[in-house]
Amino acid sequence: MVDAPLALLAELTHRCPLRCPYCSNPMELARAAAELTTAEWARVFEEAAALGCLQVHLSGGEPTARRDIVEITAAARAAGLYTNLITAGVLLDAGLMERLVAAGLDHVQLSVQDADEAGAERIGGLKGAHAAKARAAALVRAAGLPLTLNAVVHRQNLHNLSALVERALEWGAARLEVAHVQYYGWALANRDALLPTRAQLDDATRVVEAARAAHKGRLVIDYVVPDYHATRPKACMGGWGRRFLGVSPAGNILPCHAAESLTGLTFPNARETSLAAAWADSPAFNAFRGTAWMPEPCRGCERREVDWGGCRCQAFALTGDVAATDPACSLSPHHGLLQAAVEHAGGEAFRYRQYGRAR
């Protein structure tokens, strides 16, 4: 029997005014006409709560690009879910903030691309975005909501990591997520420009450890390291289909937010299947649960129920085999792919994510 998922990631839309080169959305983006309606999302939230989810992350793309974001937030709150808005902040104004709070919003997670305006606007591809984020942070704090800053870090902004910590303090965040890029989808297409050196990673780790000590009790810092310098894989999302449940803008029910990058799996859709049925009975959700699916060396490894074979999306992206041992593991026959990528990385040019097309 599989335990209930703890949280639901509701990807409300793929639309976003930013064009971040590490975007976790699929390479093929869902159009607005395909998105779940307000009423459909309300039903999804009720099913999530009945299944045992405690919180919902309202995400995208940019969730505030939905004209019904207030109604969606209210529906999530009515279902009894703790509501977290994951936003770039560039569309958030005082009026919308007030309506979201009245609708029952509990928390805001604000993305930042860099500590300074020039770097942030080059990475995000939108002029004026950095100043808009500062205003959004002030609105969140003025509304009395807790604020988390999410800083995706990589080769081209790690030199500003100390400044990103200061920015989190300046903007009144209680938590900072320092998340190294994970390489699939758009990030894989931009890997050479994003992948840090080992020296950069070591410096970043020292900065995080020092900041944790210096700001203990004031700022919590979460730290996600890149797999490309690892010798053991992470338990991606706590293990496939074990803790995480996502719903895409078009209603596909997913065990991982990047799962649509995998070929050969058919995911149930919320317009046709309940979340409970998808979670318990879907062949896609059950494909990589437990250990029976594992090849060697995973099957005989003492860590098989610790890392659960690592990331399926990363394994597929690098080897073409969704059931392969994650190359992040030093025991994987494909581990050399990561070292080769580190050695090859360099350059500054991005291939930008853009709604409707890529360039």
Coordinates of C-alpha atoms in Angstrom, one line a residue:
M1 CA 0.0 0.0 0.0
V2 CA 1.4 3.4 -1.0
D3 CA 1.1 6.2 1.4
A4 CA -0.8 9.3 0.4
P5 CA 1.1 12.1 -1.3
L6 CA 1.9 15.1 1.0
A7 CA 1.4 17.9 -1.5
L8 CA 0.0 18.7 -4.9
L9 CA 1.9 20.7 -7.5
A10 CA -0.8 22.4 -9.5
E11 CA 0.8 23.7 -12.7
L12 CA -1.9 26.1 -13.7
T13 CA -0.4 27.4 -17.0
H14 CA 2.8 27.3 -19.1
R15 CA 2.4 31.0 -19.9
C16 CA 5.1 33.2 -18.4
P17 CA 6.5 36.6 -19.3
L18 CA 10.0 35.4 -18.4
R19 CA 12.1 33.2 -20.7
C20 CA 14.4 31.5 -18.2
P21 CA 16.9 29.2 -19.9
Y22 CA 16.6 26.5 -17.2
C23 CA 12.8 26.4 -17.2
S24 CA 11.4 23.1 -15.9
N25 CA 8.4 23.3 -18.2
P26 CA 8.3 20.9 -21.1
M27 CA 9.9 21.8 -24.4
E28 CA 6.4 21.7 -26.0
L29 CA 4.2 24.1 -24.0
A30 CA 0.4 23.7 -23.4
R31 CA -1.7 26.4 -25.0
A32 CA -4.2 28.4 -22.9
A33 CA -7.1 26.7 -24.6
A34 CA -6.0 23.3 -23.3
E35 CA -5.8 24.4 -19.6
L36 CA -8.1 23.1 -17.0
T37 CA -10.9 25.4 -16.1
T38 CA -11.5 27.0 -12.7
A39 CA -14.2 24.4 -11.9
E40 CA -11.9 21.5 -13.0
W41 CA -9.1 22.8 -10.7
A42 CA -11.6 23.1 -7.9
R43 CA -12.5 19.4 -8.3
V44 CA -8.8 18.5 -8.5
F45 CA -8.2 20.3 -5.2
E46 CA -11.2 18.5 -3.5
E47 CA -9.8 15.1 -4.7
A48 CA -6.3 16.0 -3.5
A49 CA -7.6 16.8 0.0
A50 CA -9.6 13.6 0.1
L51 CA -6.5 11.7 -1.0
G52 CA -4.5 13.1 1.9
C53 CA -2.7 16.1 0.5
L54 CA -2.1 18.8 3.0
Q55 CA -0.9 21.6 0.8
V56 CA -1.0 22.8 -2.8
H57 CA 1.7 24.7 -4.7
L58 CA 0.1 27.0 -7.3
S59 CA 2.7 27.1 -10.0
G60 CA 3.3 27.4 -13.7
G61 CA 4.7 29.0 -15.9
E62 CA 3.5 32.0 -14.1
P63 CA 0.3 31.2 -12.2
T64 CA -0.8 34.9 -12.0
A65 CA -1.1 34.9 -15.8
R66 CA -4.4 33.1 -15.2
R67 CA -7.2 35.6 -14.9
D68 CA -9.0 33.3 -12.5
I69 CA -6.0 32.9 -10.1
V70 CA -8.0 34.4 -7.2
E71 CA -10.9 32.0 -7.8
I72 CA -8.5 29.1 -8.1
T73 CA -6.8 30.1 -4.8
A74 CA -10.2 30.3 -3.1
A75 CA -11.1 26.9 -4.4
A76 CA -7.9 25.4 -3.0
R77 CA -8.5 27.0 0.4
A78 CA -12.1 25.8 0.4
A79 CA -10.8 22.3 -0.1
G80 CA -8.8 22.7 3.1
L81 CA -5.4 22.9 1.5
Y82 CA -2.5 25.1 2.6
T83 CA -1.9 27.4 -0.4
N84 CA 1.5 28.4 -1.7
L85 CA 1.9 30.6 -4.7
I86 CA 5.1 30.0 -6.7
T87 CA 5.5 33.2 -8.8
A88 CA 8.0 35.3 -10.6
G89 CA 6.2 38.3 -9.1
V90 CA 6.3 40.5 -12.2
L91 CA 2.5 40.5 -12.6
L92 CA 1.7 40.9 -8.9
D93 CA 0.3 44.3 -7.9
A94 CA -1.3 45.6 -4.7
G95 CA -4.9 44.9 -5.9
L96 CA -4.2 41.3 -6.8
M97 CA -2.2 40.8 -3.6
E98 CA -5.2 42.0 -1.6
R99 CA -7.6 39.7 -3.4
L100 CA -5.3 36.7 -3.1
V101 CA -5.0 37.2 0.7
A102 CA -8.8 37.6 0.9
A103 CA -9.2 34.3 -1.0
G104 CA -7.0 32.5 1.5
L105 CA -3.5 32.5 0.2
D106 CA -1.1 31.3 2.9
H107 CA 2.4 31.7 1.5
V108 CA 4.4 33.1 -1.4
Q109 CA 7.5 31.7 -3.0
L110 CA 9.2 34.3 -5.2
S111 CA 11.8 33.3 -7.8
V112 CA 14.9 35.4 -8.4
Q113 CA 17.3 35.0 -11.3
D114 CA 20.2 37.0 -9.9
A115 CA 21.1 39.5 -7.2
D116 CA 21.6 42.4 -9.5
E117 CA 19.3 43.9 -12.1
A118 CA 21.6 43.4 -15.1
G119 CA 22.2 39.7 -14.4
A120 CA 18.6 39.0 -13.5
E121 CA 17.2 40.6 -16.7
R122 CA 19.7 38.8 -18.9
I123 CA 18.9 35.5 -17.4
G124 CA 15.2 36.0 -17.2
G125 CA 14.9 37.7 -20.5
L126 CA 12.6 40.5 -19.3
K127 CA 13.5 44.1 -18.8
G128 CA 12.2 45.5 -15.5
A129 CA 11.7 42.1 -13.9
H130 CA 14.1 42.6 -11.0
A131 CA 12.5 45.8 -9.8
A132 CA 9.1 44.2 -10.1
K133 CA 10.2 41.3 -7.9
A134 CA 11.4 43.8 -5.2
R135 CA 8.0 45.4 -5.3
A136 CA 6.3 42.0 -5.1
A137 CA 8.3 41.0 -2.1
A138 CA 7.3 44.2 -0.3
L139 CA 3.6 43.5 -1.1
V140 CA 3.9 40.0 0.3
R141 CA 5.5 41.2 3.5
A142 CA 3.0 44.1 3.9
A143 CA 0.2 41.6 3.6
G144 CA 1.7 39.7 6.5
L145 CA 2.4 36.5 4.5
P146 CA 5.5 34.4 4.9
L147 CA 7.9 34.8 2.0
T148 CA 10.4 32.3 0.5
L149 CA 12.9 33.3 -2.2
N150 CA 13.9 30.7 -4.7
A151 CA 17.2 31.3 -6.3
V152 CA 18.1 28.9 -9.1
V153 CA 21.9 29.0 -9.3
H154 CA 24.3 28.1 -12.0
R155 CA 27.6 28.9 -13.8
Q156 CA 26.5 32.5 -14.6
N157 CA 25.2 33.7 -11.3
L158 CA 27.0 31.7 -8.6
H159 CA 29.5 34.6 -8.2
N160 CA 26.6 36.6 -6.7
L161 CA 25.5 33.9 -4.2
S162 CA 26.5 36.0 -1.2
A163 CA 24.6 38.9 -2.6
L164 CA 21.5 36.7 -3.1
V165 CA 21.6 35.8 0.6
E166 CA 21.7 39.6 1.3
R167 CA 18.8 40.1 -1.1
A168 CA 16.7 37.6 0.8
L169 CA 17.4 39.3 4.1
E170 CA 16.7 42.8 2.5
W171 CA 13.4 41.7 1.1
G172 CA 12.2 40.1 4.3
A173 CA 12.3 36.4 3.3
A174 CA 12.1 33.8 6.1
R175 CA 13.5 31.1 3.8
L176 CA 15.9 31.0 0.9
E177 CA 16.1 28.0 -1.5
V178 CA 19.4 27.9 -3.2
A179 CA 18.7 25.3 -5.9
H180 CA 21.3 24.3 -8.5
V181 CA 19.9 23.7 -11.9
Q182 CA 18.7 20.2 -12.6
Y183 CA 19.4 19.2 -16.2
Y184 CA 16.5 18.1 -18.3
G185 CA 14.2 19.9 -20.7
W186 CA 15.3 23.5 -21.3
A187 CA 18.1 23.3 -18.8
L188 CA 19.6 20.3 -20.7
A189 CA 19.4 22.4 -23.9
N190 CA 21.4 25.1 -22.1
R191 CA 23.7 22.8 -20.1
D192 CA 27.0 24.1 -21.4
A193 CA 26.1 27.6 -20.4
L194 CA 24.7 26.7 -17.0
L195 CA 26.7 23.8 -15.6
P196 CA 29.1 25.1 -12.8
T197 CA 32.7 24.0 -12.3
R198 CA 33.6 21.9 -9.2
A199 CA 35.4 25.0 -7.8
Q200 CA 32.2 27.0 -8.2
L201 CA 30.2 24.3 -6.4
D202 CA 32.7 24.1 -3.5
D203 CA 32.7 27.9 -3.2
A204 CA 28.8 27.9 -3.2
T205 CA 28.7 25.3 -0.5
R206 CA 31.0 27.3 1.7
V207 CA 28.9 30.4 1.2
V208 CA 25.7 28.5 2.2
E209 CA 27.3 27.0 5.3
A210 CA 28.6 30.4 6.4
A211 CA 25.3 32.1 5.8
R212 CA 23.4 29.4 7.7
A213 CA 25.6 30.0 10.7
A214 CA 25.5 33.8 10.4
H215 CA 21.8 34.1 10.0
K216 CA 20.5 31.2 12.1
G217 CA 17.1 32.0 13.6
R218 CA 16.5 34.7 10.9
L219 CA 16.8 33.0 7.6
V220 CA 16.5 29.3 6.8
I221 CA 18.5 28.2 3.8
D222 CA 17.7 25.1 1.8
Y223 CA 20.4 23.9 -0.5
V224 CA 20.0 21.6 -3.6
V225 CA 23.3 20.5 -5.2
P226 CA 23.7 19.5 -8.9
D227 CA 24.0 15.8 -9.7
Y228 CA 26.8 16.3 -12.2
H229 CA 29.4 16.5 -9.4
A230 CA 27.9 13.7 -7.4
T231 CA 28.9 10.0 -6.8
R232 CA 25.5 8.9 -5.5
P233 CA 22.0 10.0 -6.8
K234 CA 19.3 11.7 -4.9
A235 CA 16.0 10.2 -4.2
C236 CA 14.3 12.3 -6.8
M237 CA 11.0 13.7 -5.4
G238 CA 11.4 11.2 -2.6
G239 CA 11.1 8.3 -5.0
W240 CA 8.9 7.9 -8.0
G241 CA 5.2 8.0 -7.1
R242 CA 5.9 7.9 -3.4
R243 CA 5.4 11.5 -2.1
F244 CA 4.7 13.8 -5.1
L245 CA 1.6 14.4 -7.1
G246 CA 1.5 16.9 -9.9
V247 CA -1.2 18.0 -12.4
S248 CA -0.1 19.7 -15.6
P249 CA -2.0 22.7 -17.2
A250 CA -3.8 20.3 -19.5
G251 CA -4.7 18.0 -16.7
N252 CA -2.1 15.2 -16.9
I253 CA -1.6 13.6 -13.5
L254 CA 2.1 13.1 -12.9
P255 CA 4.5 11.5 -10.4
C256 CA 7.2 14.0 -11.2
H257 CA 6.9 17.6 -12.6
A258 CA 9.2 16.6 -15.5
A259 CA 7.7 13.2 -16.2
E260 CA 6.1 14.3 -19.5
S261 CA 9.7 14.3 -20.9
L262 CA 9.6 10.5 -20.8
T263 CA 8.4 8.5 -23.8
G264 CA 6.7 5.2 -23.5
L265 CA 4.5 6.2 -20.5
T266 CA 0.9 7.2 -20.7
F267 CA -0.2 9.5 -17.9
P268 CA -3.9 9.6 -16.7
N269 CA -5.8 12.9 -17.2
A270 CA -7.8 14.6 -14.4
R271 CA -10.6 15.1 -16.9
E272 CA -11.1 11.4 -17.1
T273 CA -9.5 9.8 -14.0
S274 CA -9.6 10.7 -10.3
L275 CA -6.4 11.6 -8.5
A276 CA -7.0 8.6 -6.1
A277 CA -7.3 6.2 -9.1
A278 CA -4.2 7.6 -10.8
W279 CA -2.2 7.5 -7.6
A280 CA -3.1 3.9 -6.7
D281 CA -3.7 2.2 -10.1
S282 CA -2.0 4.0 -12.9
P283 CA 0.6 1.8 -14.7
A284 CA 2.7 5.0 -15.1
F285 CA 2.7 5.7 -11.4
N286 CA 3.5 2.0 -10.6
A287 CA 6.2 1.7 -13.2
F288 CA 9.1 2.6 -11.0
R289 CA 7.7 2.2 -7.5
G290 CA 9.6 -0.1 -5.2
T291 CA 12.7 -2.0 -6.3
A292 CA 11.4 -4.8 -8.6
W293 CA 11.9 -2.7 -11.7
M294 CA 15.6 -1.9 -11.0
P295 CA 18.5 -3.2 -13.1
E296 CA 21.8 -4.0 -11.5
P297 CA 23.7 -2.4 -9.9
C298 CA 20.7 -0.8 -8.2
R299 CA 18.8 -4.0 -7.4
G300 CA 21.7 -5.4 -5.3
C301 CA 22.7 -2.0 -3.8
E302 CA 22.2 -1.4 0.0
R303 CA 20.9 2.1 -1.0
R304 CA 18.2 0.9 -3.2
E305 CA 15.5 2.0 -0.7
V306 CA 17.3 5.2 0.0
D307 CA 17.8 6.8 -3.4
W308 CA 15.3 4.5 -5.3
G309 CA 17.5 4.4 -8.3
G310 CA 17.8 8.2 -8.7
C311 CA 16.0 10.4 -11.2
R312 CA 14.1 8.7 -14.0
C313 CA 14.0 11.9 -16.1
Q314 CA 17.7 12.4 -15.8
A315 CA 18.4 8.8 -16.6
F316 CA 16.3 9.0 -19.7
A317 CA 17.6 12.3 -20.8
L318 CA 21.2 11.1 -20.7
T319 CA 20.9 7.5 -21.7
G320 CA 17.6 7.1 -23.6
D321 CA 16.6 4.4 -21.2
V322 CA 14.0 5.4 -18.5
A323 CA 14.9 2.3 -16.4
A324 CA 18.7 2.9 -16.5
T325 CA 20.6 3.5 -13.3
D326 CA 20.8 7.3 -12.8
P327 CA 24.2 8.3 -14.2
A328 CA 24.7 10.4 -11.1
C329 CA 25.7 7.2 -9.4
S330 CA 29.4 6.3 -9.7
L331 CA 28.3 2.6 -10.1
S332 CA 26.4 3.4 -13.2
P333 CA 28.0 2.3 -16.5
H334 CA 27.0 5.8 -17.8
H335 CA 28.6 7.8 -15.0
G336 CA 31.3 9.1 -17.3
L337 CA 28.7 11.1 -19.2
L338 CA 28.5 13.5 -16.3
Q339 CA 32.3 14.1 -16.1
A340 CA 32.4 14.6 -19.9
A341 CA 29.6 17.2 -19.6
V342 CA 31.5 19.1 -16.8
E343 CA 34.6 19.1 -18.9
H344 CA 32.8 20.3 -22.0
A345 CA 30.8 23.1 -20.3
G346 CA 31.4 26.7 -21.0
G347 CA 30.2 29.7 -22.9
E348 CA 27.5 32.3 -22.1
A349 CA 24.9 32.1 -24.9
F350 CA 21.4 30.9 -23.8
R351 CA 18.6 29.2 -25.8
Y352 CA 15.7 31.0 -24.3
R353 CA 12.4 29.5 -23.2
Q354 CA 9.5 31.4 -24.8
Y355 CA 5.8 30.6 -24.8
G356 CA 4.7 29.1 -28.1
R357 CA 8.2 28.8 -29.6
A358 CA 11.9 28.6 -28.9
R359 CA 14.7 30.6 -30.2

